[in-house]
Tab-separated table of C-alpha atoms in Angstrom:
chain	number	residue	atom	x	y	z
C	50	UNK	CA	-2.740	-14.818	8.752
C	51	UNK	CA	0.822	-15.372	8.573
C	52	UNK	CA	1.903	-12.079	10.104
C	53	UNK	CA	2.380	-11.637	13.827
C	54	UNK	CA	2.943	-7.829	14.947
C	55	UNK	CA	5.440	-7.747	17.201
C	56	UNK	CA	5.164	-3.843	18.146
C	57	UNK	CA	3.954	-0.515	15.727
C	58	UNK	CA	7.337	-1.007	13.787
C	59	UNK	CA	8.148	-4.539	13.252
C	60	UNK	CA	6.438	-7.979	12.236
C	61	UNK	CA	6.928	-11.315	12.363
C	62	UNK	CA	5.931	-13.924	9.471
C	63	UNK	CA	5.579	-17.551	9.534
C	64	UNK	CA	6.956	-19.266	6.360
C	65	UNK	CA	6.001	-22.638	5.427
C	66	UNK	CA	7.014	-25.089	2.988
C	67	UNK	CA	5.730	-24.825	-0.470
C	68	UNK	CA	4.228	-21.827	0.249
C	69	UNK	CA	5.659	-17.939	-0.968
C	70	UNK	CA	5.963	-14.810	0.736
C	71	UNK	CA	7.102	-11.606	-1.205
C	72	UNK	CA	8.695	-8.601	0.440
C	73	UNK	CA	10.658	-5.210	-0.127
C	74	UNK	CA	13.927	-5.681	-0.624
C	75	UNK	CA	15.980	-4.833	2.607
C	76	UNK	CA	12.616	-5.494	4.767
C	77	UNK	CA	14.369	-8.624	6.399
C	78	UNK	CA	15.646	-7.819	10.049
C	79	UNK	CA	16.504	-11.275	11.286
C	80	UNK	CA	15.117	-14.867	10.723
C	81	UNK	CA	15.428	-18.160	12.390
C	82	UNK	CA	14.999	-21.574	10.656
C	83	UNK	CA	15.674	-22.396	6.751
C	84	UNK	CA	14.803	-19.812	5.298
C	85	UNK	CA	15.956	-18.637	1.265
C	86	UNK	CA	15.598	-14.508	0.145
C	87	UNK	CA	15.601	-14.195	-3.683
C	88	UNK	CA	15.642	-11.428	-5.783
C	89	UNK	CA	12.436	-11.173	-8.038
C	90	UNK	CA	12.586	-10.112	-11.587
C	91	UNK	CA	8.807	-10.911	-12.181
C	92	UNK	CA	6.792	-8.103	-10.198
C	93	UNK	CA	5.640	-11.009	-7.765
C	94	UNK	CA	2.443	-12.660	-8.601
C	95	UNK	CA	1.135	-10.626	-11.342
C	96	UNK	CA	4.138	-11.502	-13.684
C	97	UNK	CA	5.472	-9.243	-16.633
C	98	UNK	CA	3.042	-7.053	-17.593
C	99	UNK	CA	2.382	-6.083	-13.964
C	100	UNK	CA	6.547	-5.377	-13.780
C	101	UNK	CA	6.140	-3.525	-17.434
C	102	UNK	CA	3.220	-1.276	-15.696
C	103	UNK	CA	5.355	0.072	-12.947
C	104	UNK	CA	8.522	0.506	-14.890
C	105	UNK	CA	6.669	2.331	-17.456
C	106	UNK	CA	5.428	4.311	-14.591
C	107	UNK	CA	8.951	4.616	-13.059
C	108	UNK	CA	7.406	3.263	-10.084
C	109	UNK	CA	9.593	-0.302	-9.690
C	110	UNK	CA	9.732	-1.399	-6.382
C	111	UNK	CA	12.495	-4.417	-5.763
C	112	UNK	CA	10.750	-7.807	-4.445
C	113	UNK	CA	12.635	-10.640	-2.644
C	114	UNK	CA	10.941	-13.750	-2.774
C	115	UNK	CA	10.872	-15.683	0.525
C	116	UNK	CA	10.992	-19.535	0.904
C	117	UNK	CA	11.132	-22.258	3.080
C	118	UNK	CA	10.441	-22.991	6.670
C	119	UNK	CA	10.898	-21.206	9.819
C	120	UNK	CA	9.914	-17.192	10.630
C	121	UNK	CA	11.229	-13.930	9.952
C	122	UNK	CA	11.305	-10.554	11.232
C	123	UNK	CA	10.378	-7.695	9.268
C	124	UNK	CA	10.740	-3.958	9.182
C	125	UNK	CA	12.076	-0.893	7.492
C	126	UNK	CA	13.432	2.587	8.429
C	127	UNK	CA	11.609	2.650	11.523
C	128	UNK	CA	7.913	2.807	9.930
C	129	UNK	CA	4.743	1.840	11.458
C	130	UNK	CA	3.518	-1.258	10.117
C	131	UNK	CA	-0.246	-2.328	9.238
C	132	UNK	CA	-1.352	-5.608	8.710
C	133	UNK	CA	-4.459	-6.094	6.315
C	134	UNK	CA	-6.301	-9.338	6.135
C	135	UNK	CA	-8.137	-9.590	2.500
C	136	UNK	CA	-10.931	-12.124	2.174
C	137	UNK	CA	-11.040	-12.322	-1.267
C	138	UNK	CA	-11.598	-8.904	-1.760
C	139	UNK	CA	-8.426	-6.377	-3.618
C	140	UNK	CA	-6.120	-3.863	-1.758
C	141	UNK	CA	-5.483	-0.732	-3.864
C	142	UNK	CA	-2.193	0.582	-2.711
C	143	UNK	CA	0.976	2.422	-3.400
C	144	UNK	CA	4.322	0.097	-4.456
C	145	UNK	CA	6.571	1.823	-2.025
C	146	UNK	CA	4.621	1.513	0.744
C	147	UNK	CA	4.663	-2.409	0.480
C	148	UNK	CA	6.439	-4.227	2.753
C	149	UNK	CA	5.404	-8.061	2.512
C	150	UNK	CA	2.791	-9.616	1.644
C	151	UNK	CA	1.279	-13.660	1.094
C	152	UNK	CA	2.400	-15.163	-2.196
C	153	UNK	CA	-1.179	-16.741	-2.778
C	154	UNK	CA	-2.147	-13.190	-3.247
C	155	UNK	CA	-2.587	-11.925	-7.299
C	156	UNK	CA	-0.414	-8.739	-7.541
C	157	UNK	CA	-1.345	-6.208	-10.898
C	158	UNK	CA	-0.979	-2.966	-11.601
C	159	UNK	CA	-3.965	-0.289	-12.072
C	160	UNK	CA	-3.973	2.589	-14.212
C	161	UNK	CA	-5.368	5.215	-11.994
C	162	UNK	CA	-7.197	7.260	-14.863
C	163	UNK	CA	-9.366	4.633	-14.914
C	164	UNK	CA	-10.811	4.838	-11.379
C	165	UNK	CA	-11.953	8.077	-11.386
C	166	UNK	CA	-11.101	9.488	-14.987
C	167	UNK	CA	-8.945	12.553	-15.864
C	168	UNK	CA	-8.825	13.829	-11.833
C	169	UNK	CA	-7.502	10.076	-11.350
C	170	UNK	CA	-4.494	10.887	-13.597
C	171	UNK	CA	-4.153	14.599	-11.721
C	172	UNK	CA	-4.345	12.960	-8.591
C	173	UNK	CA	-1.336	11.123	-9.188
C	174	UNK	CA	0.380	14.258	-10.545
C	175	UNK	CA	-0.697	16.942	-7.756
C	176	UNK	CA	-0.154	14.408	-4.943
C	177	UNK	CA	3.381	12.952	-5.943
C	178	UNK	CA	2.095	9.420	-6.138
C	179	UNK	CA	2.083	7.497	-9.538
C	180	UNK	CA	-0.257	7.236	-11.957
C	181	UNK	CA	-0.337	3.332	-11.453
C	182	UNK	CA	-1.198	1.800	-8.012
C	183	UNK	CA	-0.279	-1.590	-6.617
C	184	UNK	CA	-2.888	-3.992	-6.603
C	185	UNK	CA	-3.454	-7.309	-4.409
C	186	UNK	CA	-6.267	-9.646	-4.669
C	187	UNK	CA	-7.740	-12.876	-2.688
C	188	UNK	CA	-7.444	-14.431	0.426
C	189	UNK	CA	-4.096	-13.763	2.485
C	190	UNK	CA	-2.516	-10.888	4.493
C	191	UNK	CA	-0.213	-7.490	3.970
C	192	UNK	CA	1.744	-5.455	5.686
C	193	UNK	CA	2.110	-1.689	4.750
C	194	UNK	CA	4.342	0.817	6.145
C	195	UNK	CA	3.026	4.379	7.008
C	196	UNK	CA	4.165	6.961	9.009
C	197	UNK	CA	2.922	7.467	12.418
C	198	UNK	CA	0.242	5.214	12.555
C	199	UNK	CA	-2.630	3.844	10.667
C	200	UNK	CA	-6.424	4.093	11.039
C	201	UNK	CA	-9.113	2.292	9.155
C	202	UNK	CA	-12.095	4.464	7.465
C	203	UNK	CA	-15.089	2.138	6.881
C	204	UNK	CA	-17.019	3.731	2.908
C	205	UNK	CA	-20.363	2.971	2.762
C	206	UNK	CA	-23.405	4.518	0.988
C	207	UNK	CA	-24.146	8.407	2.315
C	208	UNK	CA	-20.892	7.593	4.130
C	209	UNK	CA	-18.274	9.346	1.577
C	210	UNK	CA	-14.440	10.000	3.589
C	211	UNK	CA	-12.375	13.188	2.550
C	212	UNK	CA	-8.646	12.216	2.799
C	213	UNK	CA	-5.680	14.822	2.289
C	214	UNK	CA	-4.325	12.885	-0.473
C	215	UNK	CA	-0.570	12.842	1.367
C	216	UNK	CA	-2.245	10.703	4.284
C	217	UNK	CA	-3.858	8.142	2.046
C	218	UNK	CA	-2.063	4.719	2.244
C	219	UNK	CA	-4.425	2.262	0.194
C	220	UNK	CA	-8.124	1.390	0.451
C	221	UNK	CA	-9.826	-1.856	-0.333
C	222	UNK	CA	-13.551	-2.612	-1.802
C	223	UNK	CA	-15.986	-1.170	-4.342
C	224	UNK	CA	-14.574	2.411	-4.194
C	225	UNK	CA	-14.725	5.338	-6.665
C	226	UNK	CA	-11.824	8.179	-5.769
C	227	UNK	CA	-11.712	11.967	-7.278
C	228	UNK	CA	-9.622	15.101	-6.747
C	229	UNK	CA	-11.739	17.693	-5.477
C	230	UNK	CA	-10.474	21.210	-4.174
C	231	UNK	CA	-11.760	23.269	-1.251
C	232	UNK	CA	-10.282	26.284	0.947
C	233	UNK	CA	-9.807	24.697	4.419
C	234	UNK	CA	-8.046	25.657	7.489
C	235	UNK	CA	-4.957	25.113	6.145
C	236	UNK	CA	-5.232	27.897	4.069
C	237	UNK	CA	-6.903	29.902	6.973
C	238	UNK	CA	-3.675	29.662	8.608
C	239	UNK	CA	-1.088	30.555	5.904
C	240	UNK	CA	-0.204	26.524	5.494
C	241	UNK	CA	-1.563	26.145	1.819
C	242	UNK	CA	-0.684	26.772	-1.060
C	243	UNK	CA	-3.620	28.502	-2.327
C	244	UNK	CA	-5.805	25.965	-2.765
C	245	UNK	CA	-6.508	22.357	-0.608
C	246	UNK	CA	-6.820	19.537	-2.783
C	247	UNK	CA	-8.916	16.466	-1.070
C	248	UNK	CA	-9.595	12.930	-1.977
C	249	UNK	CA	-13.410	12.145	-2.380
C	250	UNK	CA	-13.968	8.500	-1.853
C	251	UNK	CA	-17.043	7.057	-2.189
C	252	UNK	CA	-18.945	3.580	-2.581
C	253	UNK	CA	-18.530	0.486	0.163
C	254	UNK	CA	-14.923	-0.543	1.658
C	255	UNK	CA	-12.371	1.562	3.563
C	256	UNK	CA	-9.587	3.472	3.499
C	257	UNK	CA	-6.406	3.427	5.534
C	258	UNK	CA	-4.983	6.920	6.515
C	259	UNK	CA	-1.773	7.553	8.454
C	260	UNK	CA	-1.332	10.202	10.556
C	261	UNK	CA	1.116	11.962	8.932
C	262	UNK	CA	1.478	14.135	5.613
C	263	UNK	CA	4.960	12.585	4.566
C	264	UNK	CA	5.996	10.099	2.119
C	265	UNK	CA	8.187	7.423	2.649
């Protein structure tokens, strides 16, 4: 794993010769060694049609493409950082939340009607979040940002998780979402709107949650 975390907010990444990192643009807090940042026009890994996806989605997020040998510090407007290790399995998560990841790693874009039908595509309009998600798939490492922290859900059979939809981050594995509503406590206590919308995810992996309700 070529990501070291160096406290909650900041990481540090080994880069090697011949091999590619990709990261947010303005993620780079210092670096030592030889070490090249440039500006990628292809959407990373998954080339064009991944790019096409989020533009048509409005949901673009700028890449630098890192290079060469030596290590360098990441971090960005003070978020908590989360490192994910992926064994060959594929992290479902949202562009702007990305803040570097290994270039072996395949990057696409997912429609998100198409994991978990219509209440996929209201998800992404109740919830603020697109109606494409980020995806990364094979054997390598991420970081994500979140605010105030990050905990890991395992989903497994009988095992579904209920996530405010504003708290979700990503989730990896064989996982079916849907929108569901419910009156909760929230509404109890004059903080809804009316109604509480939750995020039923079932199946085996895990989702990450942060322990906030704001975006970045």
């Amino acid at each position: 794993m070529p990501f070291r975390e160096i406290n909650s907010k900041m990481v540090e990444a080994v880069v090697v010769p011949g091999q590619k990192m990709f990261s947010q643009r303005g993620a780079m807090l210092a670096y030592r060694g030889e070490v090249s940042f440039t500006p990628n026009m292809q959407g990373g890994q998954g080339g064009l049609m991944s790019m096409i996806g989020r533009r048509v989605a409005n949901e673009a997020t700028p890449l630098m493409t890192v290079e060469g040998n030596g290590t360098v510090l990441f971090g960005h407007g003070g978020h908590h950082i989360q490192v994910i290790g992926l064994a060959g399995d594929t992290l479902y998560v949202e562009a702007d939340r990305l803040l570097a990841f290994d270039g072996t790693l395949q990057q696409g874009t997912m429609f998100m009607g198409s994991q978990g039908g219509v209440m996929g595509m209201v998800r992404g309009q109740v919830t603020g979040q697109g109606l494409f998600t980020t995806t990364l798939k094979g054997h390598g490492a991420v970081a994500v940002m979140a605010h105030g922290g990050v905990i890991e859900v395992p989903i497994g059979p009988g095992r579904d998780v209920h996530v405010d939809p504003q708290a979700y981050v990503a989730h990896h594995g064989d996982v079916r979402n849907k929108l569901s509503t419910a009156l909760g406590w929230r509404d109890m206590v004059g903080r809804g709107s009316g109604e509480a919308f939750q995020l039923e995810l079932s199946g085996s992996g895990a989702v990450y949650v942060q322990a906030s309700e704001e975006k970045l």
